Amino acid sequence: VLQPVLQPVLQPVLQRVRTMKVCQLVIGPAGSGKSTFCETIKLHCDAANRIIHLVNLDPAAEDCKYPVSVDIRELISLDDAMEECELGPNGGLLFCLEYLEENVEWLMEALEPYGEEDYLLIDCPGQIEAYSHLSVFNTVVRRLQSEGWTVGCVYCLDAQFSEEASKYVAGSLNALTAMVNIELPHVNVLTKLDLVRGRARQDGLIDWQDEDEDDERELIIPDRESLLRELNESYSHSKWLRLNEGIVSLLDEWSLIGYVGLDPTSEDSISAVLMSLDMAIGWIGDEAEVRGQYDEGGALNEADFDNLEV
């Protein structure tokens, strides 16, 4: 009785599972924990027998802590660019990114071995201009999409930025700029929560709310009043008050910015972040995961599942 009803729903779902190839751009300012984020997700997925491939697009990376499937340093490295073009670190990095944009087909060829059901995490450099001014990642994204990749974006922000209103606002505006420029499903992640849990201030922006007797705590994002109060205390001149009000209104009223907290010492926190990434781009896992979800829900038994024509 259930099969005719569920069949038109499950057929496109299962077809999507078998054909979907996914990649996530991991971006954010320098020192925000992008590489650690990639390593954390990789280790978590390895333990869960879930395959994720890591791609390094940071030409300034010195030593990746995780196994890299594709590495931009095979095309160009920061040291080579600085030496040959007589550039400083910032200029050399921008040159490398522009060189990648001109040679984007190198990346497409490097990704040819990966296809259906593959999931890539792409570790990107920490140069803010790359996401706010340059077109390199727009070019990379459009080229990936033309090859059938479903692309999402993860913006990493150090949780310590949330301890001061000015830093939190600056980080959030940068995240918003990246969202507007890159035009992808976007998940903002507050990294390094393990470093701020123990020292959250009573009057600070970040608060922790007890959830149960085991003292599990939930991240509470600062509200309009607390942001505006601290900004006005720090920038109290009359000429700044209207600007403070405008910035806080932009972040609060339009609900464009939200964060998922990542504590790398908590498996539950890592799982929650990974679920947010998957949901943002519509990734639902492999066929076994789908089978398990429907079996557990009691909506479809094993025989019904095998009888579906896909």
Short mmCIF file of C-alpha atoms in Angstrom, two decimals:
data_model
loop_
_atom_site.label_atom_id
_atom_site.label_comp_id
_atom_site.label_asym_id
_atom_site.label_seq_id
_atom_site.Cartn_x
_atom_site.Cartn_y
_atom_site.Cartn_z
CA VAL A 1 0.00 0.00 0.00
CA LEU A 2 2.82 2.39 0.83
CA GLN A 3 4.95 1.61 -2.18
CA PRO A 4 2.89 3.46 -4.86
CA VAL A 5 2.81 6.53 -2.65
CA LEU A 6 6.52 6.54 -1.79
CA GLN A 7 7.87 5.42 -5.16
CA PRO A 8 7.63 8.82 -6.95
CA VAL A 9 9.31 10.41 -3.93
CA LEU A 10 12.14 7.91 -3.52
CA GLN A 11 13.01 7.47 -7.19
CA PRO A 12 14.43 10.99 -7.72
CA VAL A 13 16.08 10.82 -4.29
CA LEU A 14 17.91 7.60 -5.09
CA GLN A 15 18.81 8.83 -8.57
CA ARG A 16 20.31 11.96 -7.03
CA VAL A 17 22.31 9.83 -4.59
CA ARG A 18 23.87 7.86 -7.41
CA THR A 19 24.78 10.82 -9.60
CA MET A 20 25.59 13.66 -7.23
CA LYS A 21 29.18 14.86 -6.92
CA VAL A 22 29.80 17.50 -4.29
CA CYS A 23 32.52 19.93 -3.26
CA GLN A 24 32.71 22.52 -0.50
CA LEU A 25 34.95 25.59 -0.64
CA VAL A 26 36.43 26.21 2.82
CA ILE A 27 37.22 29.92 3.03
CA GLY A 28 37.83 32.56 5.68
CA PRO A 29 40.50 34.94 6.99
CA ALA A 30 44.04 33.82 7.80
CA GLY A 31 44.29 31.96 11.08
CA SER A 32 40.58 31.14 11.24
CA GLY A 33 41.22 27.41 11.34
CA LYS A 34 40.38 26.37 7.76
CA SER A 35 43.04 23.66 7.52
CA THR A 36 42.22 22.40 11.00
CA PHE A 37 38.55 22.35 10.01
CA CYS A 38 39.37 20.21 6.96
CA GLU A 39 41.52 17.87 9.06
CA THR A 40 38.81 17.56 11.73
CA ILE A 41 36.08 16.73 9.21
CA LYS A 42 38.38 14.29 7.41
CA LEU A 43 39.26 12.38 10.60
CA HIS A 44 35.62 12.31 11.68
CA CYS A 45 34.50 10.94 8.30
CA ASP A 46 37.30 8.38 8.22
CA ALA A 47 36.11 7.05 11.58
CA ALA A 48 32.56 6.83 10.19
CA ASN A 49 33.72 5.07 7.00
CA ARG A 50 32.63 8.02 4.92
CA ILE A 51 34.96 8.95 2.08
CA ILE A 52 35.95 12.60 1.69
CA HIS A 53 38.76 13.85 -0.55
CA LEU A 54 40.75 16.97 0.35
CA VAL A 55 41.99 19.53 -2.16
CA ASN A 56 44.57 22.21 -1.30
CA LEU A 57 44.19 25.51 -3.18
CA ASP A 58 46.46 27.46 -0.84
CA PRO A 59 49.79 28.04 -2.61
CA ALA A 60 51.26 29.28 0.69
CA ALA A 61 50.58 26.03 2.56
CA GLU A 62 53.79 24.72 4.08
CA ASP A 63 52.81 21.35 5.46
CA CYS A 64 49.32 19.90 5.12
CA LYS A 65 48.34 17.80 8.13
CA TYR A 66 45.97 15.73 6.03
CA PRO A 67 46.38 13.62 2.86
CA VAL A 68 45.83 15.83 -0.20
CA SER A 69 44.24 14.46 -3.37
CA VAL A 70 44.90 17.60 -5.45
CA ASP A 71 47.46 20.29 -4.58
CA ILE A 72 47.83 23.70 -6.25
CA ARG A 73 51.52 23.66 -5.34
CA GLU A 74 51.98 21.20 -8.18
CA LEU A 75 50.91 24.05 -10.47
CA ILE A 76 52.44 27.02 -8.64
CA SER A 77 53.70 27.77 -5.14
CA LEU A 78 54.02 31.02 -3.25
CA ASP A 79 57.79 30.69 -2.90
CA ASP A 80 58.24 30.27 -6.66
CA ALA A 81 56.01 33.25 -7.42
CA MET A 82 57.84 35.49 -4.94
CA GLU A 83 61.24 34.50 -6.27
CA GLU A 84 60.53 34.69 -9.99
CA CYS A 85 58.33 37.81 -9.92
CA GLU A 86 60.14 39.58 -7.04
CA LEU A 87 56.92 39.96 -5.07
CA GLY A 88 56.14 40.07 -1.38
CA PRO A 89 53.92 37.49 0.37
CA ASN A 90 50.61 39.25 -0.34
CA GLY A 91 51.44 40.13 -3.93
CA GLY A 92 52.82 36.66 -4.53
CA LEU A 93 49.65 35.01 -3.23
CA LEU A 94 47.43 37.19 -5.41
CA PHE A 95 49.63 36.35 -8.39
CA CYS A 96 49.23 32.63 -7.65
CA LEU A 97 45.45 32.94 -7.50
CA GLU A 98 45.32 34.88 -10.77
CA TYR A 99 47.56 32.22 -12.31
CA LEU A 100 45.13 29.56 -11.11
CA GLU A 101 42.25 31.45 -12.70
CA GLU A 102 44.12 31.58 -16.01
CA ASN A 103 44.88 27.86 -15.76
CA VAL A 104 41.61 26.63 -14.28
CA GLU A 105 41.64 23.74 -16.76
CA TRP A 106 44.57 22.31 -14.78
CA LEU A 107 42.23 21.97 -11.81
CA MET A 108 39.50 20.40 -13.94
CA GLU A 109 41.95 17.82 -15.27
CA ALA A 110 43.18 17.07 -11.76
CA LEU A 111 39.58 16.43 -10.64
CA GLU A 112 38.73 14.15 -13.56
CA PRO A 113 39.28 10.95 -11.51
CA TYR A 114 36.54 12.08 -9.12
CA GLY A 115 32.90 11.92 -10.06
CA GLU A 116 29.59 10.48 -8.95
CA GLU A 117 29.16 10.18 -5.19
CA ASP A 118 32.51 11.87 -4.49
CA TYR A 119 32.67 14.59 -1.83
CA LEU A 120 35.51 17.12 -1.88
CA LEU A 121 36.64 19.66 0.71
CA ILE A 122 38.65 22.44 -0.93
CA ASP A 123 40.99 24.24 1.48
CA CYS A 124 41.39 27.83 0.22
CA PRO A 125 43.89 30.57 1.14
CA GLY A 126 43.23 33.10 3.90
CA GLN A 127 43.48 36.17 1.71
CA ILE A 128 40.26 38.15 2.20
CA GLU A 129 40.69 39.92 -1.15
CA ALA A 130 40.32 36.57 -2.88
CA TYR A 131 36.66 36.45 -1.86
CA SER A 132 35.79 40.14 -1.86
CA HIS A 133 37.67 41.60 -4.85
CA LEU A 134 39.14 38.92 -7.11
CA SER A 135 37.11 36.79 -9.52
CA VAL A 136 39.23 33.65 -9.19
CA PHE A 137 36.80 31.68 -7.06
CA ASN A 138 33.82 32.77 -9.12
CA THR A 139 35.66 31.35 -12.12
CA VAL A 140 36.53 28.13 -10.29
CA VAL A 141 32.96 27.70 -9.03
CA ARG A 142 31.34 28.29 -12.42
CA ARG A 143 33.76 25.88 -14.06
CA LEU A 144 33.05 23.22 -11.43
CA GLN A 145 29.33 23.68 -11.88
CA SER A 146 29.69 23.33 -15.64
CA GLU A 147 31.24 19.91 -15.00
CA GLY A 148 28.27 18.84 -12.90
CA TRP A 149 29.65 19.51 -9.43
CA THR A 150 27.29 20.71 -6.72
CA VAL A 151 29.27 23.41 -4.92
CA GLY A 152 28.80 24.84 -1.44
CA CYS A 153 30.81 27.23 0.70
CA VAL A 154 32.03 27.09 4.30
CA TYR A 155 33.15 30.37 5.86
CA CYS A 156 35.34 29.84 8.93
CA LEU A 157 35.59 32.52 11.60
CA ASP A 158 37.63 32.22 14.78
CA ALA A 159 35.23 32.06 17.74
CA GLN A 160 37.49 34.47 19.59
CA PHE A 161 36.23 37.18 17.20
CA SER A 162 32.89 36.87 18.94
CA GLU A 163 34.30 38.11 22.23
CA GLU A 164 34.42 41.70 20.97
CA ALA A 165 31.65 43.45 19.07
CA SER A 166 33.96 45.19 16.60
CA LYS A 167 35.71 41.95 15.64
CA TYR A 168 32.43 40.06 15.42
CA VAL A 169 30.91 42.72 13.16
CA ALA A 170 34.01 42.85 10.94
CA GLY A 171 34.08 39.06 10.59
CA SER A 172 30.36 38.91 9.87
CA LEU A 173 30.56 41.63 7.22
CA ASN A 174 33.42 39.77 5.54
CA ALA A 175 31.33 36.60 5.59
CA LEU A 176 28.40 38.49 4.10
CA THR A 177 30.64 39.92 1.37
CA ALA A 178 31.80 36.41 0.46
CA MET A 179 28.21 35.17 0.40
CA VAL A 180 27.16 37.94 -1.99
CA ASN A 181 30.20 37.64 -4.27
CA ILE A 182 30.52 33.87 -4.57
CA GLU A 183 26.74 33.20 -4.69
CA LEU A 184 26.71 29.69 -3.22
CA PRO A 185 24.84 27.83 -0.47
CA HIS A 186 26.75 29.12 2.52
CA VAL A 187 27.45 27.80 6.02
CA ASN A 188 29.26 30.07 8.48
CA VAL A 189 31.23 28.17 11.12
CA LEU A 190 32.63 29.57 14.37
CA THR A 191 35.79 27.52 14.83
CA LYS A 192 37.93 26.92 17.94
CA LEU A 193 35.00 26.88 20.34
CA ASP A 194 37.09 24.76 22.68
CA LEU A 195 39.31 27.80 23.26
CA VAL A 196 36.50 30.12 24.36
CA ARG A 197 34.19 27.78 26.26
CA GLY A 198 36.04 28.08 29.53
CA ARG A 199 36.45 31.82 29.47
CA ALA A 200 33.10 33.09 28.16
CA ARG A 201 32.44 36.36 29.94
CA GLN A 202 29.26 37.04 31.85
CA ASP A 203 28.87 40.35 30.03
CA GLY A 204 30.39 39.17 26.75
CA LEU A 205 28.79 38.61 23.38
CA ILE A 206 29.04 34.85 23.42
CA ASP A 207 26.90 33.12 26.02
CA TRP A 208 26.40 29.47 26.87
CA GLN A 209 23.03 28.06 27.78
CA ASP A 210 22.78 24.86 29.81
CA GLU A 211 20.83 22.20 27.95
CA ASP A 212 20.79 19.31 30.42
CA GLU A 213 22.28 17.95 33.61
CA ASP A 214 25.47 16.92 31.83
CA ASP A 215 26.31 20.60 31.35
CA GLU A 216 26.17 20.42 27.57
CA ARG A 217 26.14 23.97 26.33
CA GLU A 218 24.65 25.62 23.31
CA LEU A 219 26.17 28.58 21.51
CA ILE A 220 24.03 31.69 21.77
CA ILE A 221 24.73 34.24 19.03
CA PRO A 222 24.81 37.88 20.21
CA ASP A 223 21.58 39.80 19.75
CA ARG A 224 21.01 43.32 18.48
CA GLU A 225 20.99 44.96 21.89
CA SER A 226 24.25 43.49 23.13
CA LEU A 227 26.05 44.26 19.86
CA LEU A 228 24.83 47.84 19.73
CA ARG A 229 25.58 48.46 23.40
CA GLU A 230 29.20 47.34 23.14
CA LEU A 231 29.76 49.17 19.84
CA ASN A 232 28.40 52.40 21.29
CA GLU A 233 30.60 52.01 24.36
CA SER A 234 33.70 51.56 22.18
CA TYR A 235 32.79 54.16 19.55
CA SER A 236 30.78 56.72 21.47
CA HIS A 237 31.31 59.79 19.29
CA SER A 238 28.03 61.02 17.85
CA LYS A 239 29.22 60.53 14.28
CA TRP A 240 29.62 56.79 14.91
CA LEU A 241 26.25 56.14 16.54
CA ARG A 242 24.22 56.11 13.33
CA LEU A 243 26.84 53.93 11.64
CA ASN A 244 26.72 51.47 14.55
CA GLU A 245 22.93 51.36 14.29
CA GLY A 246 23.06 50.80 10.54
CA ILE A 247 25.59 47.98 10.71
CA VAL A 248 23.78 46.17 13.51
CA SER A 249 20.47 46.55 11.68
CA LEU A 250 22.00 45.04 8.54
CA LEU A 251 23.18 41.97 10.45
CA ASP A 252 20.07 41.60 12.61
CA GLU A 253 16.98 42.64 10.67
CA TRP A 254 17.72 40.80 7.42
CA SER A 255 18.85 37.58 9.15
CA LEU A 256 21.54 37.05 6.52
CA ILE A 257 24.23 35.82 8.90
CA GLY A 258 24.03 32.80 11.16
CA TYR A 259 26.72 30.57 12.64
CA VAL A 260 27.25 26.93 13.50
CA GLY A 261 29.72 26.38 16.31
CA LEU A 262 32.53 23.84 15.92
CA ASP A 263 34.25 22.34 18.94
CA PRO A 264 36.88 19.95 17.51
CA THR A 265 36.99 18.08 20.82
CA SER A 266 33.30 17.13 20.59
CA GLU A 267 32.10 14.45 18.17
CA ASP A 268 28.53 15.74 18.54
CA SER A 269 29.64 19.22 17.52
CA ILE A 270 31.52 17.89 14.49
CA SER A 271 28.51 15.80 13.46
CA ALA A 272 26.21 18.81 13.74
CA VAL A 273 28.50 20.93 11.55
CA LEU A 274 28.80 18.16 8.96
CA MET A 275 25.03 17.79 8.88
CA SER A 276 24.70 21.54 8.28
CA LEU A 277 27.10 21.30 5.34
CA ASP A 278 25.23 18.36 3.86
CA MET A 279 21.82 19.98 4.23
CA ALA A 280 23.01 23.25 2.67
CA ILE A 281 23.78 21.54 -0.63
CA GLY A 282 21.25 18.72 -0.52
CA TRP A 283 23.69 15.88 0.07
CA ILE A 284 21.85 12.91 1.61
CA GLY A 285 24.61 10.32 1.76
CA ASP A 286 24.95 7.00 0.04
CA GLU A 287 22.28 4.41 -0.70
CA ALA A 288 22.94 2.56 2.55
CA GLU A 289 22.27 5.71 4.54
CA VAL A 290 19.01 6.33 2.69
CA ARG A 291 18.00 2.69 3.21
CA GLY A 292 18.70 2.99 6.91
CA GLN A 293 16.71 6.19 7.27
CA TYR A 294 13.59 4.71 5.72
CA ASP A 295 13.96 1.38 7.53
CA GLU A 296 14.27 3.13 10.90
CA GLY A 297 11.26 5.29 10.16
CA GLY A 298 9.18 2.22 9.38
CA ALA A 299 7.96 3.75 6.14
CA LEU A 300 9.48 1.16 3.82
CA ASN A 301 10.80 -2.35 4.38
CA GLU A 302 13.73 -4.08 2.68
CA ALA A 303 11.61 -5.81 0.05
CA ASP A 304 9.82 -2.61 -0.93
CA PHE A 305 13.15 -0.79 -1.20
CA ASP A 306 14.60 -3.42 -3.57
CA ASN A 307 11.46 -3.37 -5.72
CA LEU A 308 11.86 0.31 -6.52
CA GLU A 309 12.88 0.93 -10.13
CA VAL A 310 15.53 3.65 -10.50
#
